[in-house]
Short mmCIF file of C-alpha atoms in Angstrom, two decimals:
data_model
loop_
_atom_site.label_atom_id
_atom_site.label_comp_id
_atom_site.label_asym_id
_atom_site.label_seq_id
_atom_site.Cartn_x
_atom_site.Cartn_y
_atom_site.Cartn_z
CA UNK A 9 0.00 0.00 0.00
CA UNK A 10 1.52 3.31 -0.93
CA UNK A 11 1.87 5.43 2.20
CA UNK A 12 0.66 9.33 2.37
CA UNK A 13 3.69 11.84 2.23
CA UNK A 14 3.58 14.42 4.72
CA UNK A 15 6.95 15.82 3.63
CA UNK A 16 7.77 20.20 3.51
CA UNK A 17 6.86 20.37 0.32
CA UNK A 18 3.16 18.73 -0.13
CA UNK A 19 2.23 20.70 3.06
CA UNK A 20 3.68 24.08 1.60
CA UNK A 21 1.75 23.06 -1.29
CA UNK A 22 -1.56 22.31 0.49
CA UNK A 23 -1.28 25.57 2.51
CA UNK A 24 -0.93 27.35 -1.03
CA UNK A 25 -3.57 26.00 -2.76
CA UNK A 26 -5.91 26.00 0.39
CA UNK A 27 -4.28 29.97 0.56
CA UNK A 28 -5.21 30.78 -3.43
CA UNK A 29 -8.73 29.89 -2.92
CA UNK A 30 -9.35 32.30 0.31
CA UNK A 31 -6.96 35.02 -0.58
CA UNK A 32 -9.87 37.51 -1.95
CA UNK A 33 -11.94 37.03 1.59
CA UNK A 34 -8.44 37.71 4.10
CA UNK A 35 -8.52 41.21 3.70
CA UNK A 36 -11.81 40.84 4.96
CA UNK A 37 -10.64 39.23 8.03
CA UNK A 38 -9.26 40.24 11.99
CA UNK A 39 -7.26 38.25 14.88
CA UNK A 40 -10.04 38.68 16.86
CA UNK A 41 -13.03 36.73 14.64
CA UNK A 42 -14.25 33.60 14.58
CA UNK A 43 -14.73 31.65 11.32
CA UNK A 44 -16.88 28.44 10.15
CA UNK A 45 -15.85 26.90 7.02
CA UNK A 46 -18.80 24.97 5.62
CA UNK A 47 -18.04 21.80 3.52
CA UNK A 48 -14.30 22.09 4.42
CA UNK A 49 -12.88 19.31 2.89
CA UNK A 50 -9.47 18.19 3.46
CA UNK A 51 -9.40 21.66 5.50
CA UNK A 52 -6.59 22.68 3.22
CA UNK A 53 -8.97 26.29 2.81
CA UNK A 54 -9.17 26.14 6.13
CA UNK A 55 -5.82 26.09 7.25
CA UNK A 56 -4.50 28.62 5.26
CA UNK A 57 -7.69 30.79 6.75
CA UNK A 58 -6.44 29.96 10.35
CA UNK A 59 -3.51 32.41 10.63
CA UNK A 60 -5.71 35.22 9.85
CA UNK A 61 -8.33 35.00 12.46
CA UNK A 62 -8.84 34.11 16.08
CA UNK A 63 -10.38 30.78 15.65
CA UNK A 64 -11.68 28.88 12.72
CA UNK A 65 -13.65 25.24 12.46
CA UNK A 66 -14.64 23.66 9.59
CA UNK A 67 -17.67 21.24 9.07
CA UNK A 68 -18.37 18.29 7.08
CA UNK A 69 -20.53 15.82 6.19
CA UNK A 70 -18.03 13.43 5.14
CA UNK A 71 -16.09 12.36 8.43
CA UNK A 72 -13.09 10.50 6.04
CA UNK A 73 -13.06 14.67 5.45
CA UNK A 74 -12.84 15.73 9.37
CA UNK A 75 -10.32 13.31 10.11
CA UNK A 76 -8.24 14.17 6.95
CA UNK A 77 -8.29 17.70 7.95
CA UNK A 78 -7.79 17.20 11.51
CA UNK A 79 -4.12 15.16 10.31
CA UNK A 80 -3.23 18.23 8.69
CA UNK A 81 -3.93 20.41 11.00
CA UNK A 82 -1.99 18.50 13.70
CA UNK A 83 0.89 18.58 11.00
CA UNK A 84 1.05 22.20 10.71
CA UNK A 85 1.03 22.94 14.23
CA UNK A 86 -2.20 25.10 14.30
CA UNK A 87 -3.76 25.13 17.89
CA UNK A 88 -6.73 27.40 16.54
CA UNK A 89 -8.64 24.94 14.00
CA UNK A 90 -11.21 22.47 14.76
CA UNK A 91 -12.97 20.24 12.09
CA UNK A 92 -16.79 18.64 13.21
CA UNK A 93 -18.51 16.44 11.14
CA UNK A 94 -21.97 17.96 10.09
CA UNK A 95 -24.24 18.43 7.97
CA UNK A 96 -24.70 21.92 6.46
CA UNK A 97 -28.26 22.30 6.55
CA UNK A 98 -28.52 21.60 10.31
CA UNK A 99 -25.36 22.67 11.98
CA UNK A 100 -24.26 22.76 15.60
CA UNK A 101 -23.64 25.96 16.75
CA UNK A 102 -25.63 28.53 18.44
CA UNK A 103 -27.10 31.67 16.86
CA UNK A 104 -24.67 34.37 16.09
CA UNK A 105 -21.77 32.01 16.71
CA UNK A 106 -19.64 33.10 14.27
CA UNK A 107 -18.23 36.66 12.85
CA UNK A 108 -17.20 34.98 9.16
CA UNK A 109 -18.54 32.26 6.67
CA UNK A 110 -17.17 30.28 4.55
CA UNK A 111 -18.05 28.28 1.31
CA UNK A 112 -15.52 27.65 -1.27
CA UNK A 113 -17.21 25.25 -4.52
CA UNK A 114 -20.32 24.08 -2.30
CA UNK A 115 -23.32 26.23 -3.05
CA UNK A 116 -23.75 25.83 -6.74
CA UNK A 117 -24.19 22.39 -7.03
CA UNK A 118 -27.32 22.74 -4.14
CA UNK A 119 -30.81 22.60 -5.13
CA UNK A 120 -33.05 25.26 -4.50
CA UNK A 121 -34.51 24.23 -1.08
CA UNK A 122 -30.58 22.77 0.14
CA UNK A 123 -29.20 26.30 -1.38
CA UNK A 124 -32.42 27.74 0.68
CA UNK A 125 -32.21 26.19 4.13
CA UNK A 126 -27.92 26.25 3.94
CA UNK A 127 -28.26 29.90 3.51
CA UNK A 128 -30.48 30.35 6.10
CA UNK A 129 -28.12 28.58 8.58
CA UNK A 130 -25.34 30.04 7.41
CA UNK A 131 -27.20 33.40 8.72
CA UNK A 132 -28.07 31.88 11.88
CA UNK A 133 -24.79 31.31 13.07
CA UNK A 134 -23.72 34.62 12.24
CA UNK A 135 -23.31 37.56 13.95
CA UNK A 136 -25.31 40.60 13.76
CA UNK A 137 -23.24 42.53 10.56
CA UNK A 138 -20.88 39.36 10.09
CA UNK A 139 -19.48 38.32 6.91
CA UNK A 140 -20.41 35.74 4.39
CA UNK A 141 -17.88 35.05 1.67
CA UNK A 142 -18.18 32.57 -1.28
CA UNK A 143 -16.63 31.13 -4.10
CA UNK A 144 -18.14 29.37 -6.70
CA UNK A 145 -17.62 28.04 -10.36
CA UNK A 146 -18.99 29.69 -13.65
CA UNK A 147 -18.41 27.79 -16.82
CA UNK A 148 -18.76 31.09 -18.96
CA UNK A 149 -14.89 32.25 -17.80
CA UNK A 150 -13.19 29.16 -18.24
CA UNK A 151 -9.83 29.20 -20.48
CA UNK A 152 -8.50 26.55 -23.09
CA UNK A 153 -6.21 26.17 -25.24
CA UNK A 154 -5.92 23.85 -27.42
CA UNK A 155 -9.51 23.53 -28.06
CA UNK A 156 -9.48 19.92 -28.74
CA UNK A 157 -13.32 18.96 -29.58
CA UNK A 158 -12.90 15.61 -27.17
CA UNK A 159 -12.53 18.23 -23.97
CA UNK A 160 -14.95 20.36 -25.37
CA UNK A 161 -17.24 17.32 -25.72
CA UNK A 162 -16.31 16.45 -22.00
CA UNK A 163 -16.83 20.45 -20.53
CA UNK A 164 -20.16 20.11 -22.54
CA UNK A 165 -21.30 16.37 -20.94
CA UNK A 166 -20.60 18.11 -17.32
CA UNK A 167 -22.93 21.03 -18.67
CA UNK A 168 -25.28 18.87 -19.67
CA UNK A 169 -25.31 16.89 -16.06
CA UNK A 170 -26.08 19.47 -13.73
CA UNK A 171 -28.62 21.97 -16.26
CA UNK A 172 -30.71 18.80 -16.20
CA UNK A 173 -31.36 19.70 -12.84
CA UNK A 174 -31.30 23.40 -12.88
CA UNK A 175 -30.47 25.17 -16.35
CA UNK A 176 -28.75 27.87 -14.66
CA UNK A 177 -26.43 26.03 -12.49
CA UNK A 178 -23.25 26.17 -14.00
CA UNK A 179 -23.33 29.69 -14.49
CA UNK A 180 -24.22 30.31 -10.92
CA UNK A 181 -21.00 32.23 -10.04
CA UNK A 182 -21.78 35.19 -11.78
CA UNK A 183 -25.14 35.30 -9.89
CA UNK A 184 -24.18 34.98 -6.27
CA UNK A 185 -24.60 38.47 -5.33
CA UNK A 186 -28.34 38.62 -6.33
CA UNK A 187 -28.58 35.16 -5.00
CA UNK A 188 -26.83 36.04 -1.47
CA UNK A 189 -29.13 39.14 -1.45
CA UNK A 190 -32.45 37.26 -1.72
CA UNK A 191 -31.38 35.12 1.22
CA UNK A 192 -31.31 38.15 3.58
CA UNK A 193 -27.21 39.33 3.00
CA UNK A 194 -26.13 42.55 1.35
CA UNK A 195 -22.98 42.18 -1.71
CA UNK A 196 -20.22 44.36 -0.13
CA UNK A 197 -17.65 42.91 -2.84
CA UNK A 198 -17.16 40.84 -5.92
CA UNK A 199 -14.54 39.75 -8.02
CA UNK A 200 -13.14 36.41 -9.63
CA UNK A 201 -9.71 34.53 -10.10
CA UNK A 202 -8.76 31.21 -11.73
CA UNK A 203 -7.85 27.81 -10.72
CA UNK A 204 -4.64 26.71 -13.00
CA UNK A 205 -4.48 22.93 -14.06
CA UNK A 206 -1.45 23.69 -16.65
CA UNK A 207 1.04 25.28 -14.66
CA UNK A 208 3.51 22.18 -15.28
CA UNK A 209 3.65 18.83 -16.58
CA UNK A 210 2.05 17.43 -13.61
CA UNK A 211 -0.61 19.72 -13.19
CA UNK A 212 -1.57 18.77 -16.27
CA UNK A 213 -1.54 15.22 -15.57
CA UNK A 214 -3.40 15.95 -12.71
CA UNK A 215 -5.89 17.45 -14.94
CA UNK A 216 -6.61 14.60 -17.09
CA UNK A 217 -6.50 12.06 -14.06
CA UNK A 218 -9.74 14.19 -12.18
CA UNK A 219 -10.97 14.37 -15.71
CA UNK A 220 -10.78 10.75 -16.11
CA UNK A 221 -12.35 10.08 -13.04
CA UNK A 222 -15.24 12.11 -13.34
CA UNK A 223 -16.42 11.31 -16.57
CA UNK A 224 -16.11 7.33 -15.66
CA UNK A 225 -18.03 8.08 -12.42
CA UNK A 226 -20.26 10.60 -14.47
CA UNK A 227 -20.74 8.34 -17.22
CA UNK A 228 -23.32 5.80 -16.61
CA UNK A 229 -25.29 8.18 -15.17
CA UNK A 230 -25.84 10.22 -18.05
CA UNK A 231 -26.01 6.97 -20.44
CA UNK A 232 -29.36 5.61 -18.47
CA UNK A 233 -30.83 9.57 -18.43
CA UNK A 234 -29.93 9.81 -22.31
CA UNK A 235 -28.43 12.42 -21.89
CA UNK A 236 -25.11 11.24 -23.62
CA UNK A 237 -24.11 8.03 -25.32
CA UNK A 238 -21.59 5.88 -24.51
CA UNK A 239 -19.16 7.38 -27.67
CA UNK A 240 -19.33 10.36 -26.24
CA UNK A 241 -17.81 9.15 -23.53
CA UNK A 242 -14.99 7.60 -25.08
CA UNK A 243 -14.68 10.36 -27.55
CA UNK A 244 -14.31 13.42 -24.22
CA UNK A 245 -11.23 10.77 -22.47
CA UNK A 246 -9.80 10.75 -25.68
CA UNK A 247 -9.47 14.58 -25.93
CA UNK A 248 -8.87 15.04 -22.51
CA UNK A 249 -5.71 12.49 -23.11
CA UNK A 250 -4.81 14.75 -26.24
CA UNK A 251 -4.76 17.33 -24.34
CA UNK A 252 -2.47 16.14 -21.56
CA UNK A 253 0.12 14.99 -24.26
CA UNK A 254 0.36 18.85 -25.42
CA UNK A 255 3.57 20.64 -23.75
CA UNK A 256 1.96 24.06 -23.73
CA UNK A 257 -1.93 23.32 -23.30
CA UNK A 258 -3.64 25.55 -20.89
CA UNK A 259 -6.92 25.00 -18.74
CA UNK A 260 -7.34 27.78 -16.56
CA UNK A 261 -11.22 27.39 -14.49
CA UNK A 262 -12.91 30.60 -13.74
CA UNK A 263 -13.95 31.05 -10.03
CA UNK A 264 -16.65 33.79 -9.14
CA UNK A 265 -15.94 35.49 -5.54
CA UNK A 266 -18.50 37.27 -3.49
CA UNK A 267 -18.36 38.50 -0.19
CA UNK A 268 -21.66 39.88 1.33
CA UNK A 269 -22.90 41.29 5.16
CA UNK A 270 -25.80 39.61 6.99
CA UNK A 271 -28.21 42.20 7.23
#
């Protein structure tokens, strides 16, 4: 069994990837606040948050998740994280708990009435005039190059999945400040940044593995809802494999970034 590396280097990475993704809500952010980090993950996000704030704990519903996190954070030494498993519709903490909220690539995936009642939690546990900061995907923004018609296949069998459900789902970044303002918060800021699968070799290999794996795991679902054939399939691996063999092939994945006060 191949062990898990711990080493300097996959921790420094970890605390800059987890440090990318929150950068746009730390100015935000005191020493003296308390912050919740809904569907937290690994707690990589959450770690990197922890230096900038008095206290931070991040929830899951996964508890493979929790523990995860909880390794790291006992690797990097951080005596002011704490990760409980929960769900995110129900969690708990007290009213006005927290000063700060997190969600990083949670919310648009929701349905209405999860989006609905996590929202209204999320407000719960806040503070009077606390903060609320997301950051969500929006398929509009997304960069490629090259434009191999197997990925574009593959971007456009994910687009496919979730506006079954909801048509306006994957563009749900772009939205989150009317959305955040009909669940009782006011926009204070917005912006947006990218997530880079190309920076190297491995990146990029990286890339094509979570693309792999999603359209395998994706696949027979969207066979028995016709909503793609089983060519298709084949046909979006095979670009996505094109693409990995191309030294200078880019995918950068747009992230929309909102940061709103509870009312």
């Amino acid at each position: 069994m191949r062990q898990r590396r711990h080493d300097g280097s996959v921790v420094e990475f970890q605390k800059k990837r987890g440090g990318e993704a929150a950068a746009f809500f730390l100015p935000f952010l005191a020493p003296d606040m308390a912050l919740l980090d809904v569907g937290c993950g690994p707690g990589t996000i959450t770690s990197a948050i922890a230096g900038s704030v008095g206290k931070a704990i991040g929830v899951d519903i996964e508890p493979h998740a929790t523990a995860a996190a909880n390794q790291l954070a006992g690797i990097l030494g951080l005596t002011n994280v704490a990760f409980v498993e929960a769900d995110m519709i129900a969690l708990p903490f007290g009213d006005a708990t927290f000063d700060a909220v997190f969600f990083h690539a949670v919310l648009y995936h929701q349905s209405r009435t999860t989006l609905t009642r996590t929202l209204a939690e999320a407000r719960r546990v806040l503070k009077p005039g606390g903060l609320l900061g997301t950051r969500d995907a929006d398929v509009g923004g997304n960069i490629l190059y090259p434009e191999f018609e197997g990925v574009h296949l593959a971007l456009d069998l994910w687009q496919r999945w979730y506006e079954h459900g909801d048509p306006a789902a994957l563009r749900f970044g772009r939205r989150q400040g009317c959305i955040l303002r009909a669940h009782g918060f006011t926009p204070i800021w917005v912006g947006a940044s990218y997530v880079n699968h190309s920076a190297d070799a491995e990146a990029r290999q990286e890339a094509v593995a979570d693309a792999r794996r999603s359209l395998l795991g994706l696949g027979p679902q969207l066979v028995n809802q016709a909503l793609a054939t089983e060519a298709e399939i084949q046909a979006a691996l095979a670009g996505w494999e094109a693409w990995g063999r191309d030294p200078d092939a880019v995918y950068f994945r747009c992230r929309c970034e909102c940061v709103a006060r509870k009312d």
